[in-house]
CSV table of C-alpha atoms in Angstrom, one decimal:
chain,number,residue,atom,x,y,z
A,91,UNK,CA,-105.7,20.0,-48.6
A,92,UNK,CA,-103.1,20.2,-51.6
A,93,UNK,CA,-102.7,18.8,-54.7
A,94,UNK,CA,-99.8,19.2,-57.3
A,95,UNK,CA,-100.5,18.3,-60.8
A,96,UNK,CA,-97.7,16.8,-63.2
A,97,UNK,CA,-98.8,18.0,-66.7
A,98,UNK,CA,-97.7,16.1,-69.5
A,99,UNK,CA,-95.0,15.9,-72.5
A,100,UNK,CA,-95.0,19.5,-74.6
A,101,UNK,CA,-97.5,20.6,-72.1
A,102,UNK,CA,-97.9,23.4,-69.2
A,103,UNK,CA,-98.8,24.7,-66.0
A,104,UNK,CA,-101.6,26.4,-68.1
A,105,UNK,CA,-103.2,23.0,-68.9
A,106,UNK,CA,-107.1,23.2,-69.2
A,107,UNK,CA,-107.3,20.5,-67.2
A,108,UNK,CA,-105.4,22.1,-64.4
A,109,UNK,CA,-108.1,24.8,-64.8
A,110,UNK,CA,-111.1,22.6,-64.8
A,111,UNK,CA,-109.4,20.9,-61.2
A,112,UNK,CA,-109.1,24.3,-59.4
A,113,UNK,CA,-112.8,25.3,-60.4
A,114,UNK,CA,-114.3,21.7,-59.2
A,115,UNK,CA,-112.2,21.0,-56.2
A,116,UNK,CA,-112.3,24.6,-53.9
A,117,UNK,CA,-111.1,22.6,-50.8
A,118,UNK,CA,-107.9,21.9,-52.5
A,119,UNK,CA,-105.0,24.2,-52.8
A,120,UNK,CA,-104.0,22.7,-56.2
A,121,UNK,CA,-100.3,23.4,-57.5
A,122,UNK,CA,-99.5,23.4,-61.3
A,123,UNK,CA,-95.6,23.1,-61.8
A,124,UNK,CA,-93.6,23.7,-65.1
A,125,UNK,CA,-91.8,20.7,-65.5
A,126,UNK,CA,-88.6,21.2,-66.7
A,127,UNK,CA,-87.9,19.2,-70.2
A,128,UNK,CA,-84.6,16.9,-69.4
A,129,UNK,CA,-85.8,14.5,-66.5
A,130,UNK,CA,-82.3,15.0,-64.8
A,131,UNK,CA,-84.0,18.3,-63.9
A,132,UNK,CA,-87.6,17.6,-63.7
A,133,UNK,CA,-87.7,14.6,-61.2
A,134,UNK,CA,-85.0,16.4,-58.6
A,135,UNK,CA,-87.3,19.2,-58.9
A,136,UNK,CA,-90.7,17.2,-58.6
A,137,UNK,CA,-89.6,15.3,-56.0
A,138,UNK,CA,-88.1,18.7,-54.1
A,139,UNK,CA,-91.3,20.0,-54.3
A,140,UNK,CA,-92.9,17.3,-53.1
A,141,UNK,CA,-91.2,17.4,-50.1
A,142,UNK,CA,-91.9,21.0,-49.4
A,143,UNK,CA,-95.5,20.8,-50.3
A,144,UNK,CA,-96.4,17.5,-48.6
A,145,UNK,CA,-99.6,17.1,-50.9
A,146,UNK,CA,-102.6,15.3,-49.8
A,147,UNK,CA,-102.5,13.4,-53.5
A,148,UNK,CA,-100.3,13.9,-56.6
A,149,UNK,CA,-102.0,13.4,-59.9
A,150,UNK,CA,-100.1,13.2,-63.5
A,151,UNK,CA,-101.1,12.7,-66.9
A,152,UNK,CA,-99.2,11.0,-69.9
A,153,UNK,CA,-95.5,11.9,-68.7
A,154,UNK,CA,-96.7,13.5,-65.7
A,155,UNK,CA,-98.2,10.1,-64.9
A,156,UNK,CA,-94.8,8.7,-65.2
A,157,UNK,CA,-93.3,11.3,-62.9
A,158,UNK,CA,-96.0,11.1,-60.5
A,159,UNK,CA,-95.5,7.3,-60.4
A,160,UNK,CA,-92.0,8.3,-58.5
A,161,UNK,CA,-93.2,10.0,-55.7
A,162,UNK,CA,-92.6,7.6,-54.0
A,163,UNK,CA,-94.5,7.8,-50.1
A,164,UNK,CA,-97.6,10.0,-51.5
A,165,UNK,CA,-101.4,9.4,-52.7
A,166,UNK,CA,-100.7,9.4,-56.4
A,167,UNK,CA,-103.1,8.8,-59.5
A,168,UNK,CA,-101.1,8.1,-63.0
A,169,UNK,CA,-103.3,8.8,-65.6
A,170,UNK,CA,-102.6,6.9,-69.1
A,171,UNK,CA,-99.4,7.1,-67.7
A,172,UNK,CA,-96.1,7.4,-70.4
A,173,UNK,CA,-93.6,5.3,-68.5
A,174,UNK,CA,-91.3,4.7,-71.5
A,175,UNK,CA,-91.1,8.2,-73.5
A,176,UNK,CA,-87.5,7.1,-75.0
A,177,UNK,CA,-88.6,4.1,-76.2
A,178,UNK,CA,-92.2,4.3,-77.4
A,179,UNK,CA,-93.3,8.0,-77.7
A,180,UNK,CA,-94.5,9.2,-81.0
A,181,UNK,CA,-93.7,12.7,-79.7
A,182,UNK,CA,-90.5,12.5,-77.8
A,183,UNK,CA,-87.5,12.8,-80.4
A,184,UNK,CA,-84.7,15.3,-81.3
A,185,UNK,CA,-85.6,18.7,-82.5
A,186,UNK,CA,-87.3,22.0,-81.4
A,187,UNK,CA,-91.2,21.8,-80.5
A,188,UNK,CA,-93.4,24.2,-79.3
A,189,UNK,CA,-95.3,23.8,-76.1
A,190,UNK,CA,-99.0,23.5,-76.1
A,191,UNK,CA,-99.4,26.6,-74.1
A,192,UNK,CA,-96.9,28.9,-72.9
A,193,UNK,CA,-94.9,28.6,-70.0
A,194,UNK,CA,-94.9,30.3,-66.8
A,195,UNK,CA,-91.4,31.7,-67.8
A,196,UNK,CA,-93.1,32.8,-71.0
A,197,UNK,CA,-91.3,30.2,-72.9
A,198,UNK,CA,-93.1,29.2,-76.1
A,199,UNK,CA,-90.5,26.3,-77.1
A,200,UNK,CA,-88.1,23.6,-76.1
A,201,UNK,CA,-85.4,21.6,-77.9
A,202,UNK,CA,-84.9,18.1,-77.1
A,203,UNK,CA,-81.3,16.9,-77.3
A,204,UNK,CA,-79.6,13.3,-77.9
A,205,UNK,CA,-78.5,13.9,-74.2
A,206,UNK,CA,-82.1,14.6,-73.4
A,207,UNK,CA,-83.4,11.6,-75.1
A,208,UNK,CA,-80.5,9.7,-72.9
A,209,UNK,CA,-81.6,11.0,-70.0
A,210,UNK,CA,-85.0,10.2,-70.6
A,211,UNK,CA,-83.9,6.2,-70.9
A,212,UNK,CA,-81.6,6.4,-68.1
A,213,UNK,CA,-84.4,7.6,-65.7
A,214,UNK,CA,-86.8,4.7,-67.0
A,215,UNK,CA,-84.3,2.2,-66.4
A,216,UNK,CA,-84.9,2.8,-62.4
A,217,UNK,CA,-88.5,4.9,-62.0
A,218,UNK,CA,-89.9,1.5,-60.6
A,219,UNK,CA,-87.1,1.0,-58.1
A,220,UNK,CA,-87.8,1.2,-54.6
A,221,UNK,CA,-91.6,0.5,-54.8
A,222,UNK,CA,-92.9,0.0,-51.1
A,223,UNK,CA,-95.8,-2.2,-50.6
A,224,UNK,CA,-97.0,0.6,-48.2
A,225,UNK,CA,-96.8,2.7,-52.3
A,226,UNK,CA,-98.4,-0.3,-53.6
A,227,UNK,CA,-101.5,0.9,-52.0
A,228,UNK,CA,-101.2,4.5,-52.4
A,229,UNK,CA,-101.1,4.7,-56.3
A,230,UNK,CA,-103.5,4.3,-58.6
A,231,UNK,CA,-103.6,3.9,-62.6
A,232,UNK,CA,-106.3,5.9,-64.7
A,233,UNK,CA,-106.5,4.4,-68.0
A,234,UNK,CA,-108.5,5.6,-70.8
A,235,UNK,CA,-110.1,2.6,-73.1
A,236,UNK,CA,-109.6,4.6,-75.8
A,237,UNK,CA,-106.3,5.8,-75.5
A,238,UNK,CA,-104.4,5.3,-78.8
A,239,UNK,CA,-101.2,7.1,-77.7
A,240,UNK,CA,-99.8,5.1,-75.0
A,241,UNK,CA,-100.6,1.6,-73.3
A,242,UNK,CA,-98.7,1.3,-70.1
A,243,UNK,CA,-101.5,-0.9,-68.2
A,244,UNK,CA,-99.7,-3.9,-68.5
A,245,UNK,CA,-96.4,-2.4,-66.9
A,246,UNK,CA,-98.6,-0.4,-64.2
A,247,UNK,CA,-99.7,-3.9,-63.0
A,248,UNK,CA,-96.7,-5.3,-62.8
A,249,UNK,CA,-95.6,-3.0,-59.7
A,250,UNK,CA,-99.1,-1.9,-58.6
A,251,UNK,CA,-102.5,-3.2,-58.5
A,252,UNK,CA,-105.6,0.0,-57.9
A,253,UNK,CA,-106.5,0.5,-61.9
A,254,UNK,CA,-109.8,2.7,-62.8
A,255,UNK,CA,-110.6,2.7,-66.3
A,256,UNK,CA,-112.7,5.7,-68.1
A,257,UNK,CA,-114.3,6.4,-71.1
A,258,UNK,CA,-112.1,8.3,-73.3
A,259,UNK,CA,-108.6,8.7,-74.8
A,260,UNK,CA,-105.5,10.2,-74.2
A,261,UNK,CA,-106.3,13.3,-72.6
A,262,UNK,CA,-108.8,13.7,-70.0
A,263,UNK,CA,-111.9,15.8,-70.8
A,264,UNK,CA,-114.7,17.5,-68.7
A,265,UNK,CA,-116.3,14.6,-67.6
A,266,UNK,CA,-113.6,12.1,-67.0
A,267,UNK,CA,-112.2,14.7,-64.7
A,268,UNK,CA,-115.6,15.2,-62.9
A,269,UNK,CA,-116.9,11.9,-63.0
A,270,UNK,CA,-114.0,9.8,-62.3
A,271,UNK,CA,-110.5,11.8,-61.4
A,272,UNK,CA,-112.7,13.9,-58.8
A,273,UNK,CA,-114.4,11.0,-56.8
A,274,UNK,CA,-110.9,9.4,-56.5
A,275,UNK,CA,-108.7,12.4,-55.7
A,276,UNK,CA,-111.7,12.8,-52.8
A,277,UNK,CA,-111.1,9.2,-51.8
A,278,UNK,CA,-107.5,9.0,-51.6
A,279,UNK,CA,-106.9,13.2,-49.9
């Protein structure tokens, strides 16, 4: 079985949690993308290697959740997911950032542009067109009940209707990964 993870904004392939999946789930093949930083990059290349892959589940935190939230046709879980990064991110503005841990590339930091931040809204506009009711069923929203960064349940339910909720906040620890993240990635693969 496969899984690709979608890592979130400033974030990496190198992710702990991506670290703390591959240890806990040895049946799964799990694959850990760099996503690229302007989304008229990353979601042609998400969804390209989607296609390839053909993953038994697709998971993705913050903006990964967001991402993951347009694959369309495959078992996806968006946790906290960041659907509107132009619009209500604390951490999505112009300038040069430095990623959380370094890139497969060995990149160390990224530069988001006006065009970026463009792109970024552009791509919202549309991420919920298309929605199947065959994905209706196939996604499911993970949502932290003490996340302070982002609060997307009201829009997740809006176009789908599976919602878990965790103790915790933004970012998944240890035991939200084992005790709820882990159970449903086994009940959706």
């Amino acid at each position: 079985m496969k899984l690709i993870y979608f890592h979130g904004f400033g974030s990496s392939a190198a992710s702990g949690t991506i670290q703390t999946l591959r240890m806990n789930l040895p049946d799964f093949e799990v694959i850990a993308p760099d996503i690229p930083v302007d989304p008229a990059e990353a979601l042609p290349f998400l969804k390209d290697l989607c296609s390839k892959e053909q993953p038994s589940v697709i998971v993705g935190t913050s903006m990964g959740g967001m991402y993951a939230q347009q694959m369309f046709g495959f078992n996806r879980i968006c946790v906290n997911p960041a659907f509107f990064m132009s619009k209500e991110s604390k951490v999505l503005k112009v300038g040069t950032f430095e990623f959380f841990k370094p890139r497969f590339d060995g990149q160390k930091s990224f530069v988001i542009t006006e065009e970026i931040m463009q792109n970024y809204a552009e791509m919202e506009a549309h991420q919920f067109d298309g929605i199947t009711m065959a994905d209706r069923e196939k996604v499911w929203g993970m949502f932290g009940n003490n996340d302070t960064q982002v609060n997307c349940e009201r829009v997740f339910l809006e176009h789908y209707h599976n919602v878990i909720h965790f103790a915790g906040g933004h970012r998944l620890d240890d035991v939200a990964i084992n005790e709820v993240l882990i159970p449903l990635i086994h009940l959706l693969a």
